[in-house]
Amino acid sequence: MSIVEILPRVRSFRLPRIDGLTQWIVPLVILLVWQAACVTGYVPARVMPAPTDVALAGWKLLVSGELAQNIWVSFWRASVGFLIGGSIGFAFGLANGLSQLSSKLTDTTLQMVRNVPHLALIPLVILWFGIDESAKLFLVALGVFFPIYLNTLHGIRTVDPQLIEMGRIYGMRNSELFRRVIFPGALPSIFVGVRFALGIMWLTLIVAETIAASSGLGYMAMQAREFMQIDVVVLSILIYALLGKVADSASRALERLTLSWHPAFQKH
Amino acid sequence: MTVQQSLRLSHADAQVIDAPVDFEQALATQARRPAEQKSRGLSLTIRGLRKSFGSNEVLRGVDLHIPAGQFVAIVGQSGCGKSTLLRLIAGLDAPTVGTISFGEETRAEDIRVMFQEPRLLPWASVLSNVEVGLGTDRTSADAKARAESALTEVGLAEKRDQWPSVLSGGQKQRVALARALVSHPRVLALDEPLGALDALTRISMQQLLGRVWHDQTFTSILVTHDVSEAVALADRVLVIEDGRIAHDINVDIARPRQRGSADLAALEGSILRNLLGPGADATGL
């Protein structure tokens, strides 16, 4: 058997296993270098605690139940804010993508609001809501709204008009046309919006929690700063990174599941 | 009709029944339809048809009668209005002036269109794309079975669960043909359906089109820029110039037609001269 005949089989056998691991090589190397730098004293402990110290701090907080409590609070705020802002953005995207009238009525206003950085509203939001839950939910929802709105709108507007004409020729009514042609056609773009929105969701939450909160990961970090617990500060940052990664992986998995027809998601 | 002729015809019909996807044989079964065989197709009458887009008048008075079951090819230079005429016949656009009437009352499922692009839904399997063609019968219990038999008709039964993106251009167009045929239309309007295919795929698609037209006896209206395709498939070729029917040519060549035969070539040459002016079919060398 020639080498050319063997090659494809070897590739298909190895690729998935390597793929799963390769993405973790760089974080692992960074962790090792970091540990080495701290242990040798190259980086002083008050600037940067060693990964093992961070892990220890994490363990202590975990045992006391504080960590789980704070992660849960942040996760709850993030997902509820995302659901509220995302649904409203999706609804406006649909309405403005499907109806000329709705688009004429609201699009200009929304585009103006979009250009205000939503974090600039923090002082106003504190005046309105205090440091209540609703303040955080409002900010997250506002931040998430725009990427979902814009990408849903874009997705619907760019559905191939030839496919829509085809659907009409074959007797699809509006609801069926939406279900079979418009929505699936807009889905790839909607997912782009979701992934942007997830990034904005964490950013907004961190800022909101560090400024005005009495619980949550951001609050935990600020609290630790007061007491010079640098290991807890670093721990919070790492947890944010991890949660961000989890959210991104979840949306990718959903993408793979629903866009399996798309050439970009097909196995080769 | 003599006894001998009718014997030959019944022999040809016997071949039609077990006609496989073998294109050689498919071509051989394109025998001229016996006059007494009842066509399922609809006849079509067009009177005083005009169509303007803004101040631009694309069709300037078309009168035309197409008998049931005829295969008509419409040729003409680009921008002559041939695609507009087809879109009006298929009911995709409304005429500015004039009427288009079919011999009988029609349902939406009776008239189907095939375009140059396959227009398949990329997020639906090949089979569900064909099911779309059933129109309002999409939800009926036998929808799947009917879609499967239409796929078998175009020789793609084994691709039923694939995504359209893995098919070749010719295969996609065959799925589009299956989708158009699944409702057993009585008029099939074809808007340069083979224009984007390579030469060899185009020939086998022409044979497939000829075969399904022969088997299902619908009225067929083919817009094409390929005159050799027109004379190979059609009973009648209409040449459109400046929004009017300039020539109405009967293709009186017996089927099965031999690709590249002298009478087809002669007819093709004369149509090309009509289209482009005298001497225009010379290669210029």
XYZ file of C-alpha atoms in Angstrom:
553
model
C 0.000 0.000 0.000
C 1.409 3.355 -0.972
C 1.886 6.186 1.482
C -0.782 8.236 -0.286
C -3.351 5.566 0.478
C -2.391 5.429 4.138
C -2.317 9.184 4.744
C -6.023 10.084 4.890
C -6.744 7.291 7.349
C -3.923 8.297 9.671
C -5.145 11.893 9.587
C -8.742 11.079 10.364
C -7.603 8.838 13.197
C -5.353 11.384 14.863
C -6.912 14.751 14.277
C -9.755 14.717 16.831
C -7.481 13.673 19.690
C -4.830 16.261 18.918
C -7.486 18.932 18.358
C -8.854 18.492 21.854
C -5.451 18.919 23.415
C -3.706 21.532 21.240
C -5.918 24.369 22.411
C -4.792 23.794 26.012
C -1.055 23.751 25.290
C -0.580 27.527 25.456
C -2.563 28.077 28.702
C -0.648 25.181 30.279
C 2.748 26.593 29.254
C 1.780 30.023 30.603
C 0.789 28.400 33.906
C 4.111 26.543 34.150
C 6.208 29.626 33.356
C 4.167 31.646 35.864
C 4.680 29.023 38.583
C 8.409 28.879 37.852
C 8.735 32.676 37.949
C 7.041 32.858 41.353
C 8.855 29.920 42.947
C 12.276 31.261 41.927
C 11.352 34.659 43.387
C 11.701 36.386 40.030
C 8.219 37.801 40.537
C 7.560 38.971 44.136
C 4.506 37.385 45.798
C 2.852 40.771 46.502
C 2.828 41.513 42.731
C 1.684 38.119 41.576
C 0.896 35.061 43.690
C 1.961 31.644 42.387
C -0.731 29.514 40.666
C -0.542 27.108 43.599
C -1.346 29.966 46.022
C -4.269 30.984 43.845
C -5.488 27.398 43.806
C -5.144 27.257 47.594
C -7.149 30.476 47.993
C -9.745 29.002 45.660
C -9.901 25.824 47.743
C -10.417 27.782 50.958
C -13.213 29.856 49.437
C -14.742 26.735 48.004
C -14.767 24.999 51.371
C -16.346 28.010 53.043
C -19.051 28.027 50.343
C -18.320 31.676 49.525
C -16.955 30.919 46.057
C -19.892 28.862 44.880
C -22.268 31.481 46.244
C -20.536 34.322 44.376
C -20.176 32.381 41.129
C -23.839 31.461 41.310
C -24.883 35.085 41.868
C -22.784 36.299 38.931
C -23.928 33.475 36.695
C -27.548 34.214 37.542
C -27.158 37.922 36.776
C -25.355 37.176 33.520
C -27.902 34.702 32.228
C -31.020 36.597 33.274
C -29.631 39.850 31.852
C -28.651 38.019 28.675
C -32.080 36.442 28.300
C -33.899 39.744 28.799
C -31.660 41.850 26.551
C -31.250 39.060 24.009
C -34.977 38.430 23.642
C -35.773 42.101 23.230
C -32.949 42.499 20.710
C -34.096 39.415 18.832
C -37.687 40.647 18.786
C -36.683 44.071 17.443
C -34.360 42.433 14.916
C -37.214 40.253 13.659
C -39.714 43.081 13.559
C -37.402 45.481 11.755
C -36.103 42.816 9.411
C -39.582 41.701 8.382
C -41.547 44.946 8.468
C -40.644 48.140 6.658
C -42.927 50.149 8.900
C -41.387 48.877 12.109
C -37.930 49.488 10.713
C -38.749 53.066 9.747
C -40.260 53.701 13.154
C -37.540 52.347 15.409
C -34.263 51.733 13.591
C -32.971 55.325 13.664
C -33.704 55.652 17.376
C -32.000 52.369 18.151
C -28.939 53.329 16.105
C -28.644 56.569 18.109
C -28.921 54.786 21.435
C -26.381 52.226 20.221
C -23.716 54.905 19.940
C -23.916 55.722 23.635
C -21.443 53.463 25.498
C -23.779 51.617 27.823
C -21.256 51.682 30.673
C -21.510 55.484 30.609
C -24.992 54.984 32.027
C -23.658 53.487 35.285
C -24.027 56.720 37.342
C -27.556 57.146 36.062
C -28.401 53.507 36.673
C -27.131 53.739 40.262
C -29.324 56.792 40.787
C -32.302 54.929 39.353
C -31.892 51.495 40.869
C -29.328 51.900 43.658
C -27.004 48.919 43.860
C -29.947 46.601 43.552
C -30.034 43.471 41.325
C -32.074 45.382 38.757
C -29.183 47.783 38.149
C -26.901 44.925 37.051
C -29.607 43.211 35.016
C -30.444 46.482 33.283
C -26.833 47.110 32.271
C -26.231 43.552 31.057
C -29.510 43.523 29.122
C -28.683 46.852 27.502
C -25.197 45.701 26.534
C -26.441 42.408 25.098
C -29.343 43.998 23.219
C -27.383 45.657 20.430
C -25.206 42.861 19.048
C -28.224 40.546 18.982
C -30.470 43.187 17.452
C -27.986 44.200 14.752
C -27.041 40.675 13.730
C -30.607 39.368 13.709
C -31.610 42.303 11.519
C -28.631 41.789 9.236
C -29.293 38.047 9.033
C -32.904 38.506 8.003
C -32.150 41.231 5.504
C -29.483 39.154 3.790
C -31.510 35.959 3.320
C -31.206 35.091 -0.373
C -34.207 36.769 -2.088
C -34.168 33.986 -4.683
C -34.914 31.464 -1.931
C -37.760 33.639 -0.663
C -39.180 33.835 -4.185
C -38.827 30.059 -4.458
C -40.730 29.615 -1.189
C -43.546 31.832 -2.422
C -43.735 29.999 -5.768
C -44.139 26.739 -3.886
C -47.032 28.172 -1.946
C -45.470 28.901 1.452
C -47.518 31.227 3.628
C -45.770 33.842 5.753
C -45.431 31.655 8.835
C -44.065 28.718 6.869
C -41.782 30.965 4.850
C -40.363 32.305 8.107
C -39.914 28.871 9.644
C -38.456 27.117 6.604
C -36.558 29.885 4.792
C -36.037 33.172 6.641
C -35.165 32.003 10.150
C -32.746 29.223 9.135
C -31.160 31.650 6.677
C -30.658 34.275 9.378
C -29.381 31.805 11.969
C -25.637 31.959 11.168
C -25.718 35.735 11.562
C -27.775 35.480 14.767
C -25.096 33.231 16.242
C -22.415 35.798 15.455
C -24.543 38.237 17.464
C -24.862 35.764 20.338
C -21.103 35.311 20.589
C -20.468 39.053 20.543
C -23.181 39.476 23.150
C -21.616 36.869 25.443
C -18.381 38.859 25.512
C -20.225 42.073 26.272
C -22.275 40.280 28.913
C -19.191 39.395 31.015
C -17.556 42.776 30.489
C -20.649 44.633 31.650
C -21.153 42.373 34.630
C -17.558 42.708 35.855
C -17.685 46.475 35.649
C -21.100 46.681 37.285
C -20.145 44.286 40.079
C -16.875 46.004 40.910
C -18.571 49.403 41.088
C -21.848 48.699 42.772
C -22.571 45.321 44.301
C -22.699 43.464 47.598
C -22.205 39.996 46.145
C -20.856 38.279 43.040
C -17.412 37.677 41.596
C -16.648 41.343 40.946
C -17.616 42.168 44.520
C -15.407 39.315 45.769
C -12.445 40.778 43.880
C -13.017 44.295 45.207
C -13.454 42.975 48.710
C -10.145 41.072 48.406
C -8.404 44.227 47.220
C -9.477 45.972 50.442
C -7.746 43.271 52.460
C -4.747 42.996 50.109
C -5.678 39.362 49.248
C -4.003 39.405 45.868
C -4.479 35.631 45.407
C -8.269 36.065 45.577
C -8.112 38.971 43.115
C -6.220 36.814 40.632
C -8.600 33.928 41.309
C -11.609 36.061 40.361
C -9.949 37.122 37.131
C -9.186 33.508 36.251
C -12.757 32.464 36.997
C -14.022 35.180 34.672
C -11.753 33.820 31.942
C -13.041 30.306 32.554
C -16.702 31.344 32.571
C -16.171 33.273 29.348
C -14.672 30.181 27.778
C -17.579 28.021 28.981
C -20.133 30.447 27.514
C -18.277 30.564 24.212
C -18.008 26.763 24.034
C -21.710 26.438 24.764
C -22.630 28.773 21.929
C -20.229 26.979 19.579
C -21.783 23.643 20.473
C -25.231 25.066 19.785
C -23.939 26.420 16.474
C -22.577 23.028 15.459
C -25.858 21.420 16.384
C -28.114 23.785 14.452
C -25.842 24.675 11.532
C -24.745 21.177 10.592
C -25.931 21.914 7.048
C -23.420 24.751 6.700
C -20.282 23.850 4.719
C -18.153 25.511 7.436
C -19.429 23.059 10.048
C -19.245 19.871 8.042
C -16.722 17.209 8.952
C -14.144 16.606 6.288
C -51.147 5.297 -39.002
C -50.056 1.994 -40.491
C -49.909 -1.197 -38.514
C -46.171 -1.212 -38.817
C -45.906 2.281 -37.363
C -48.121 1.495 -34.438
C -46.100 -1.649 -33.763
C -42.943 0.411 -33.700
C -44.557 2.896 -31.351
C -45.740 0.280 -28.918
C -42.233 -1.083 -28.928
C -40.962 2.379 -28.111
C -43.502 2.674 -25.321
C -42.367 -0.625 -23.867
C -38.891 0.834 -23.684
C -40.202 3.893 -21.897
C -41.652 1.830 -19.085
C -38.416 0.245 -18.030
C -36.290 3.206 -19.077
C -33.301 3.261 -16.742
C -31.121 6.276 -16.058
C -28.867 5.009 -18.852
C -28.759 8.109 -21.021
C -28.091 6.310 -24.289
C -31.320 4.462 -23.909
C -33.100 7.470 -22.496
C -32.300 9.332 -25.691
C -33.565 6.411 -27.753
C -36.942 6.542 -26.006
C -37.545 10.167 -26.938
C -39.795 8.954 -29.707
C -42.347 11.398 -31.021
C -45.429 11.205 -28.883
C -48.254 9.401 -30.698
C -50.989 11.847 -31.623
C -53.708 9.878 -29.881
C -51.812 9.692 -26.589
C -53.635 12.105 -24.301
C -51.334 14.771 -22.918
C -51.650 15.785 -19.270
C -50.324 19.195 -20.237
C -52.275 22.416 -20.405
C -52.646 24.452 -23.549
C -51.710 28.083 -23.308
C -52.956 31.163 -25.110
C -51.325 34.568 -24.902
C -52.996 37.650 -26.347
C -51.557 41.134 -26.789
C -49.036 40.683 -24.012
C -46.957 43.700 -23.030
C -44.694 44.257 -20.061
C -42.947 47.464 -19.056
C -40.540 48.152 -16.238
C -40.831 51.895 -15.702
C -40.411 53.511 -19.120
C -38.653 50.452 -20.514
C -41.002 48.276 -22.538
C -39.551 44.755 -22.491
C -42.378 42.874 -24.218
C -44.120 44.722 -27.036
C -47.131 42.675 -27.970
C -46.807 38.901 -27.875
C -49.507 36.642 -29.287
C -48.960 32.944 -28.938
C -50.798 29.657 -28.733
C -49.097 26.580 -27.314
C -51.022 23.295 -27.683
C -51.168 20.940 -24.723
C -48.047 18.847 -24.283
C -45.877 20.756 -26.718
C -42.198 21.357 -25.981
C -41.465 24.971 -26.882
C -38.039 26.544 -26.743
C -37.647 30.308 -26.578
C -34.334 31.706 -27.796
C -33.068 35.211 -28.265
C -30.219 37.517 -27.421
C -29.815 38.578 -23.818
C -32.192 41.344 -22.852
C -34.683 40.453 -25.596
C -37.422 39.725 -23.067
C -37.437 35.918 -23.172
C -37.015 35.486 -19.420
C -39.651 38.146 -18.776
C -42.069 36.222 -21.009
C -41.380 33.053 -19.031
C -41.884 34.813 -15.685
C -45.232 36.134 -16.897
C -46.310 32.673 -18.066
C -45.290 31.194 -14.723
C -47.251 33.888 -12.908
C -44.200 35.349 -11.140
C -44.925 38.810 -12.540
C -48.124 40.409 -13.751
C -48.447 41.627 -17.348
C -48.814 45.349 -17.969
C -51.319 44.713 -20.775
C -52.713 41.512 -22.265
C -53.839 38.103 -21.078
C -52.377 34.681 -20.523
C -54.910 31.888 -20.281
C -54.547 28.172 -19.812
C -56.867 25.645 -21.397
C -58.404 24.688 -18.078
C -58.657 26.025 -14.589
C -55.300 25.681 -12.880
C -54.017 25.173 -9.370
C -50.673 26.599 -8.232
C -49.244 23.063 -8.296
C -50.036 22.721 -12.002
C -47.399 25.211 -13.097
C -43.819 24.818 -11.948
C -40.673 26.788 -12.670
C -37.042 25.792 -12.748
C -34.368 28.462 -12.674
C -30.745 28.683 -13.691
C -29.817 28.462 -9.990
C -31.127 25.361 -8.225
C -32.473 27.488 -5.325
C -32.346 24.605 -2.866
C -32.668 25.299 0.851
C -29.141 24.623 2.126
C -30.453 23.790 5.625
C -32.864 21.106 4.439
C -31.984 17.598 3.318
C -32.306 16.683 -0.334
C -35.537 14.847 0.421
C -37.168 17.725 2.308
C -36.135 20.065 -0.491
C -38.105 17.876 -2.880
C -41.043 17.796 -0.435
C -41.202 21.596 -0.696
C -42.361 21.044 -4.278
C -45.590 19.416 -3.107
C -46.978 22.864 -2.309
C -49.982 22.667 -0.019
C -49.737 18.840 -0.024
C -46.468 19.099 1.928
C -48.155 17.961 5.112
C -49.982 14.981 3.604
C -49.142 11.495 4.830
C -47.643 10.304 1.559
C -45.465 13.418 1.081
C -42.274 11.518 1.853
C -43.102 8.652 -0.494
C -43.949 11.031 -3.333
C -40.730 12.982 -2.812
C -38.776 9.731 -2.837
C -40.288 8.597 -6.094
C -39.511 11.989 -7.679
C -35.905 11.643 -6.513
C -35.750 8.159 -8.006
C -37.076 9.605 -11.249
C -34.020 11.881 -11.515
C -31.676 9.122 -10.338
C -30.736 10.607 -6.954
C -32.611 8.339 -4.545
C -29.425 7.448 -2.675
C -28.726 11.138 -1.894
C -31.999 11.680 -0.017
C -30.431 12.406 3.374
C -27.515 14.539 2.147
C -27.197 18.305 2.497
C -27.384 20.132 -0.839
C -23.922 21.600 -0.277
C -22.243 18.230 -0.888
C -23.889 17.772 -4.304
C -22.353 18.750 -7.627
C -23.941 21.480 -9.754
C -25.649 18.946 -12.010
C -26.960 16.948 -9.053
C -28.359 20.100 -7.421
C -30.178 20.918 -10.632
C -31.578 17.386 -10.746
C -32.909 17.845 -7.202
C -34.484 21.114 -8.355
C -36.056 19.196 -11.253
C -37.399 16.565 -8.852
C -38.853 19.353 -6.701
C -40.548 20.854 -9.771
C -41.899 17.473 -10.900
C -43.059 16.047 -7.576
C -46.465 17.738 -7.809
C -46.916 16.349 -11.355
C -47.226 19.775 -12.965
C -49.041 20.245 -16.239
C -46.805 23.104 -17.351
C -43.072 23.230 -16.675
C -41.391 26.589 -17.258
C -37.614 26.338 -17.530
C -35.520 29.514 -17.287
C -32.091 28.535 -18.638
C -31.973 25.634 -16.190
C -28.794 24.204 -17.689
C -27.003 27.488 -18.311
C -24.594 27.134 -15.402
C -23.621 23.505 -16.058
C -20.559 22.202 -17.859
C -21.033 20.844 -21.384
C -21.153 17.127 -20.539
C -23.464 17.536 -17.532
C -25.655 19.715 -19.706
C -26.049 16.982 -22.317
C -27.067 14.376 -19.762
C -29.497 16.863 -18.181
C -31.022 17.541 -21.608
C -31.575 13.819 -22.013
C -33.168 13.639 -18.569
C -35.444 16.592 -19.389
C -36.424 15.003 -22.692
C -37.228 11.738 -20.968
C -39.400 13.175 -18.171
C -41.225 15.376 -20.666
C -41.921 12.313 -22.797
C -43.034 10.220 -19.809
C -45.123 12.779 -17.989
C -46.567 14.557 -21.041
C -46.621 18.058 -19.536
C -46.365 21.237 -21.589
C -42.803 22.437 -21.524
C -41.497 25.958 -22.108
C -37.729 26.285 -22.143
C -35.896 29.596 -22.248
C -32.351 29.061 -23.402
C -29.473 30.861 -25.076
C -28.224 27.566 -26.475
C -29.759 27.026 -29.920
C -28.461 23.458 -30.205
C -30.223 22.660 -26.916
C -33.405 24.202 -28.301
C -33.423 22.168 -31.517
C -32.418 18.957 -29.726
C -35.322 19.123 -27.268
C -38.157 21.210 -28.666
C -41.058 20.658 -31.037
C -41.008 24.342 -31.827
C -38.514 27.170 -31.440
C -39.585 30.776 -30.923
C -37.045 33.488 -31.652
C -37.691 36.675 -29.693
C -36.344 39.998 -30.903
C -37.068 43.392 -29.375
C -39.877 42.069 -27.237
C -41.730 40.371 -30.093
C -41.824 36.880 -31.544
C -39.717 37.331 -34.664
C -39.672 33.708 -35.867
C -41.806 30.711 -35.048
C -39.991 27.611 -36.267
C -41.380 24.100 -36.286
C -38.727 21.520 -35.460
C -39.965 18.776 -37.731
C -37.246 16.294 -36.963
C -38.225 12.826 -35.834
C -37.359 11.638 -32.360
C -35.150 10.100 -31.176
C -32.906 12.867 -32.392
C -29.286 12.149 -33.018
C -27.071 14.776 -31.431
C -24.862 16.286 -34.121
C -26.930 14.944 -37.022
C -26.996 16.925 -40.254
C -30.639 18.069 -40.112
C -30.297 19.299 -36.502
C -27.133 21.164 -37.449
C -28.765 22.702 -40.510
C -31.720 23.897 -38.462
C -29.444 25.238 -35.761
C -27.482 27.154 -38.405
C -30.569 28.723 -39.883
C -31.875 29.770 -36.456
C -28.504 31.281 -35.605
C -28.594 33.235 -38.873
C -32.053 34.478 -37.889
C -30.733 35.507 -34.505
C -27.493 37.157 -35.476
C -27.891 38.076 -39.144
C -26.410 36.384 -42.247
C -22.937 34.887 -41.948
C -23.027 35.221 -38.198
C -22.739 31.513 -37.530
C -19.312 31.411 -39.164
C -16.559 31.132 -36.604
C -14.712 34.123 -37.999
C -11.615 32.108 -38.858
